[in-house]
Amino acid sequence: MNFIQTRGNDANKPKTVTFSEAILSPIASFGGLYVPQELPELGETFLNKHLHSSYKTLAFDMLSRFEIDIDKEVIEEALSLYDNFDDSKNPVPVVKVKENLYVSELYHGPTRAFKDMALQPFGVVLSSIAQKRNHNYLILAATSGDTGPAALETFKNRANVQVACLYPDGGTSDVQRLQMVTEDAKNLKVIGINGVFDDAQNALKRLLASEDFKSALKEKNISLSAANSVNFGRIIFQIIYHIHSYLELVRQNAVKMGEKVYLNVPSGNFGNALGGYYAWKMGLPVEKIIISSNENNVLTRLIRDGKYDLRESKVVNTTSPAMDILKSSNIERVLFDLFGAERTKELMEDLESKNFYELTSSELATLRECFDADFCNGDEGKKYIKDTFENNGYLMDPHTATCFKAYETCSKPEIISIVYSTAEWTKFSPVIANALTGEVDAQDIVALESISKTAHLEIPAMVKGLFSKPITQSTVIEKEDIEKEILKFL
Ligand SMILES: *Cc1c(COP(=O)(O)O)cnc(C)c1O
């Protein structure tokens, strides 16, 4: 299958590219993104066929339907990384929390957040393409705390790739920071920045677009790529778990095959939700996709009023920092799917020049047939964490908790909801400890112990071990020095 471009073709790039090309240089003509030319139709035959398949068997068959230019052996190796999740037979447990609400836990991988679902296999795929081309790649990652650890973990010691990971010093949880600064592979460089996440992200965008930087890399025979979720190589692995979660509900007799469900997704860059949207288009029985946000509620306003409006907006820091984002990149792929390339280009250009675009009322109606949305503030989120723990015995993280608001306001109670849980409690323990017991400003290590006692949960060894691991990446610099620092590392 080939890939086409969300903003049309500018005649400087090929009209269609292969999967490998789309993931090596993910930015398409006019600054657009790559999307599959068509989606494979799976339908109920596929679902029935895989009712009792393992996660890997389901994943392998789904990926084969995309007919991508990656060898079968490479895909098998990539999927085998799910064997290292907590339960090698089932990397994504789906748990009943209350009547009609099931949580699909996407965080059982090595870095305890859902980024592992896509980045684990993606690392194998990207490195194998690089080896096949006998070429070296520098992967840039800017992180607010979950992408960085997952990218480092997947690329460490892999051939033909080096990673430079930028994080805001002081802007992540202790666990997130330790996950990065204790990585010691030779092909990884972790750089703390005196600044906020946006400074890291802006530096990354500047470097990706800089001809000077690229020619400096070229002298070293290195090309540049990025591991964020505009890369379709991540999205493709995020379709699978939506199908898996549905099949789990059928297996648990929670729904009959064919019965529609809500997918309720805590959203930031919209990669997770987009995976659900594609799964639906491929034949998964979905009633609607519900987009949950925090106080950075630009997606709620888009889906309710048809306006993407950043004119008055500023990112606010919340208790669910992985969703503190205003430009949600993957919405563009939905616009393309619903309204075509010409209109997508027009809307995205409006956003770039005016910080604003508006859908027509018929476009909004089309969007609302697929999506509904609400946002949840930090205090409401903490209340959902406490209440759900006390009433249902289920402990969740602050990102997952945002879904409980939209569950109440957007869904019909007789229809089953799948809420996606994107992080383990261990990654955001100070907020959770505060929600459960009221303690404030606890360090991660103190909060972890206190939650562990209150909730009778064990702290996983990989988290506990972080606190005694030697720190091997101690670089913290001013944002002006990023380029120099990366070139020094290479
Ligand atoms: C990245 C992340 C999200 C947002 O996911 P998107 O695919 O960017 O919408 C939500 N929760 C957690 C914990 C994350 O790490």
Short mmCIF file of N, CA and C in Angstrom, two decimals, residues 115 119 122 126 137-155 162-168 180 187-193 196-205 207-208 213 224-229 231 234 482 486 489:
data_model
loop_
_atom_site.label_atom_id
_atom_site.label_comp_id
_atom_site.label_asym_id
_atom_site.label_seq_id
_atom_site.Cartn_x
_atom_site.Cartn_y
_atom_site.Cartn_z
N LYS A 115 2.87 5.11 25.44
CA LYS A 115 3.78 5.33 24.33
C LYS A 115 4.50 4.04 23.91
N LEU A 119 5.84 2.72 20.26
CA LEU A 119 7.28 2.95 20.09
C LEU A 119 8.09 1.67 20.21
N PHE A 122 7.95 0.13 16.80
CA PHE A 122 8.45 1.13 15.85
C PHE A 122 9.99 1.18 15.82
N LEU A 126 12.06 0.86 12.37
CA LEU A 126 12.88 1.96 11.86
C LEU A 126 14.35 1.55 11.74
N TYR A 137 20.68 7.26 11.00
CA TYR A 137 19.64 8.26 11.27
C TYR A 137 19.79 8.83 12.67
N LEU A 138 19.54 10.12 12.76
CA LEU A 138 19.42 10.76 14.07
C LEU A 138 17.92 10.97 14.33
N ILE A 139 17.45 10.41 15.42
CA ILE A 139 16.05 10.59 15.80
C ILE A 139 15.98 11.67 16.87
N LEU A 140 15.23 12.70 16.60
CA LEU A 140 15.04 13.74 17.61
C LEU A 140 13.74 13.46 18.36
N ALA A 141 13.78 13.65 19.65
CA ALA A 141 12.54 13.53 20.43
C ALA A 141 12.48 14.69 21.42
N ALA A 142 11.36 15.37 21.46
CA ALA A 142 11.13 16.37 22.51
C ALA A 142 10.04 15.77 23.38
N THR A 143 10.22 15.86 24.67
CA THR A 143 9.27 15.13 25.53
C THR A 143 8.81 15.96 26.70
N SER A 144 7.53 15.78 27.07
CA SER A 144 7.08 16.36 28.33
C SER A 144 7.14 15.28 29.40
N GLY A 145 7.56 14.07 29.03
CA GLY A 145 7.81 13.08 30.06
C GLY A 145 7.54 11.62 29.71
N ASP A 146 6.69 11.33 28.73
CA ASP A 146 6.41 9.93 28.42
C ASP A 146 7.06 9.46 27.12
N THR A 147 7.07 10.34 26.10
CA THR A 147 7.67 9.95 24.82
C THR A 147 9.17 9.71 24.97
N GLY A 148 9.85 10.58 25.73
CA GLY A 148 11.30 10.47 25.87
C GLY A 148 11.74 9.10 26.39
N PRO A 149 11.26 8.69 27.57
CA PRO A 149 11.67 7.38 28.07
C PRO A 149 11.33 6.24 27.09
N ALA A 150 10.16 6.32 26.45
CA ALA A 150 9.76 5.24 25.54
C ALA A 150 10.64 5.21 24.30
N ALA A 151 11.02 6.40 23.79
CA ALA A 151 11.89 6.44 22.60
C ALA A 151 13.29 5.94 22.96
N LEU A 152 13.82 6.33 24.11
CA LEU A 152 15.16 5.89 24.52
C LEU A 152 15.17 4.37 24.69
N GLU A 153 14.13 3.88 25.33
CA GLU A 153 14.05 2.44 25.61
C GLU A 153 14.02 1.63 24.32
N THR A 154 13.28 2.11 23.33
CA THR A 154 13.13 1.30 22.12
C THR A 154 14.35 1.39 21.21
N PHE A 155 15.07 2.52 21.22
CA PHE A 155 16.19 2.66 20.29
C PHE A 155 17.53 2.29 20.92
N GLN A 162 20.72 6.88 16.20
CA GLN A 162 21.11 7.57 17.42
C GLN A 162 19.93 8.44 17.83
N VAL A 163 19.80 8.67 19.12
CA VAL A 163 18.67 9.46 19.60
C VAL A 163 19.17 10.65 20.41
N ALA A 164 18.60 11.82 20.12
CA ALA A 164 18.81 12.98 20.99
C ALA A 164 17.45 13.35 21.57
N CYS A 165 17.38 13.29 22.89
CA CYS A 165 16.10 13.47 23.56
C CYS A 165 16.12 14.74 24.42
N LEU A 166 15.24 15.67 24.13
CA LEU A 166 15.20 16.95 24.84
C LEU A 166 14.04 16.98 25.83
N TYR A 167 14.33 17.31 27.08
CA TYR A 167 13.25 17.42 28.06
C TYR A 167 13.42 18.71 28.88
N PRO A 168 12.32 19.26 29.38
CA PRO A 168 12.43 20.46 30.21
C PRO A 168 12.89 20.07 31.61
N MET A 180 14.93 8.70 32.03
CA MET A 180 15.78 9.20 30.95
C MET A 180 17.24 9.30 31.35
N ASN A 187 24.40 5.10 21.98
CA ASN A 187 23.70 5.80 20.88
C ASN A 187 22.61 6.75 21.39
N LEU A 188 22.59 7.00 22.70
CA LEU A 188 21.53 7.87 23.25
C LEU A 188 22.13 9.10 23.92
N LYS A 189 21.51 10.26 23.65
CA LYS A 189 21.91 11.47 24.34
C LYS A 189 20.66 12.14 24.92
N VAL A 190 20.69 12.37 26.21
CA VAL A 190 19.55 13.01 26.88
C VAL A 190 19.97 14.41 27.28
N ILE A 191 19.17 15.39 26.89
CA ILE A 191 19.55 16.78 27.14
C ILE A 191 18.43 17.51 27.89
N GLY A 192 18.73 17.92 29.10
CA GLY A 192 17.80 18.74 29.86
C GLY A 192 17.94 20.19 29.40
N ILE A 193 16.82 20.88 29.36
CA ILE A 193 16.84 22.28 28.92
C ILE A 193 16.33 23.17 30.03
N VAL A 196 10.74 25.32 29.37
CA VAL A 196 9.54 24.48 29.45
C VAL A 196 9.45 23.57 28.24
N PHE A 197 8.43 22.70 28.23
CA PHE A 197 8.30 21.75 27.13
C PHE A 197 8.26 22.43 25.76
N ASP A 198 7.54 23.54 25.67
CA ASP A 198 7.46 24.24 24.38
C ASP A 198 8.83 24.66 23.85
N ASP A 199 9.75 25.00 24.76
CA ASP A 199 11.10 25.36 24.31
C ASP A 199 11.77 24.15 23.66
N ALA A 200 11.59 22.98 24.26
CA ALA A 200 12.16 21.76 23.71
C ALA A 200 11.53 21.45 22.36
N GLN A 201 10.21 21.55 22.30
CA GLN A 201 9.47 21.24 21.08
C GLN A 201 9.82 22.23 19.96
N ASN A 202 9.93 23.52 20.31
CA ASN A 202 10.30 24.51 19.29
C ASN A 202 11.71 24.28 18.76
N ALA A 203 12.62 23.93 19.66
CA ALA A 203 13.99 23.64 19.23
C ALA A 203 13.98 22.47 18.26
N LEU A 204 13.19 21.46 18.57
CA LEU A 204 13.10 20.29 17.70
C LEU A 204 12.57 20.67 16.32
N LYS A 205 11.52 21.48 16.29
CA LYS A 205 10.95 21.87 15.01
C LYS A 205 11.93 22.71 14.21
N LEU A 207 15.21 22.56 14.36
CA LEU A 207 16.26 21.70 13.84
C LEU A 207 15.77 20.86 12.66
N LEU A 208 14.54 20.37 12.75
CA LEU A 208 14.00 19.56 11.65
C LEU A 208 13.92 20.37 10.36
N PHE A 213 21.65 22.70 9.83
CA PHE A 213 21.78 21.53 10.69
C PHE A 213 21.83 20.26 9.84
N LEU A 224 18.09 12.91 9.20
CA LEU A 224 17.31 13.29 10.37
C LEU A 224 15.91 12.71 10.30
N SER A 225 15.41 12.20 11.42
CA SER A 225 14.01 11.79 11.46
C SER A 225 13.44 12.11 12.85
N ALA A 226 12.14 11.87 13.04
CA ALA A 226 11.53 12.21 14.32
C ALA A 226 10.63 11.06 14.76
N ALA A 227 10.47 10.95 16.07
CA ALA A 227 9.72 9.83 16.61
C ALA A 227 8.40 10.28 17.22
N ASN A 228 7.93 11.47 16.87
CA ASN A 228 6.65 11.87 17.46
C ASN A 228 5.48 11.30 16.66
N SER A 229 4.26 11.57 17.15
CA SER A 229 3.15 10.78 16.60
C SER A 229 2.62 11.33 15.28
N ASN A 231 4.30 10.65 12.95
CA ASN A 231 4.88 9.57 12.16
C ASN A 231 3.89 8.41 12.04
N ARG A 234 4.08 5.11 13.93
CA ARG A 234 3.51 4.92 15.26
C ARG A 234 2.02 4.64 15.17
N ILE A 482 21.47 23.94 22.12
CA ILE A 482 21.02 22.58 21.79
C ILE A 482 21.74 22.02 20.57
N ILE A 486 24.15 18.68 20.37
CA ILE A 486 23.82 17.47 19.58
C ILE A 486 24.96 17.15 18.62
N PHE A 489 27.72 15.45 20.41
CA PHE A 489 27.41 14.04 20.70
C PHE A 489 27.66 13.15 19.49
#
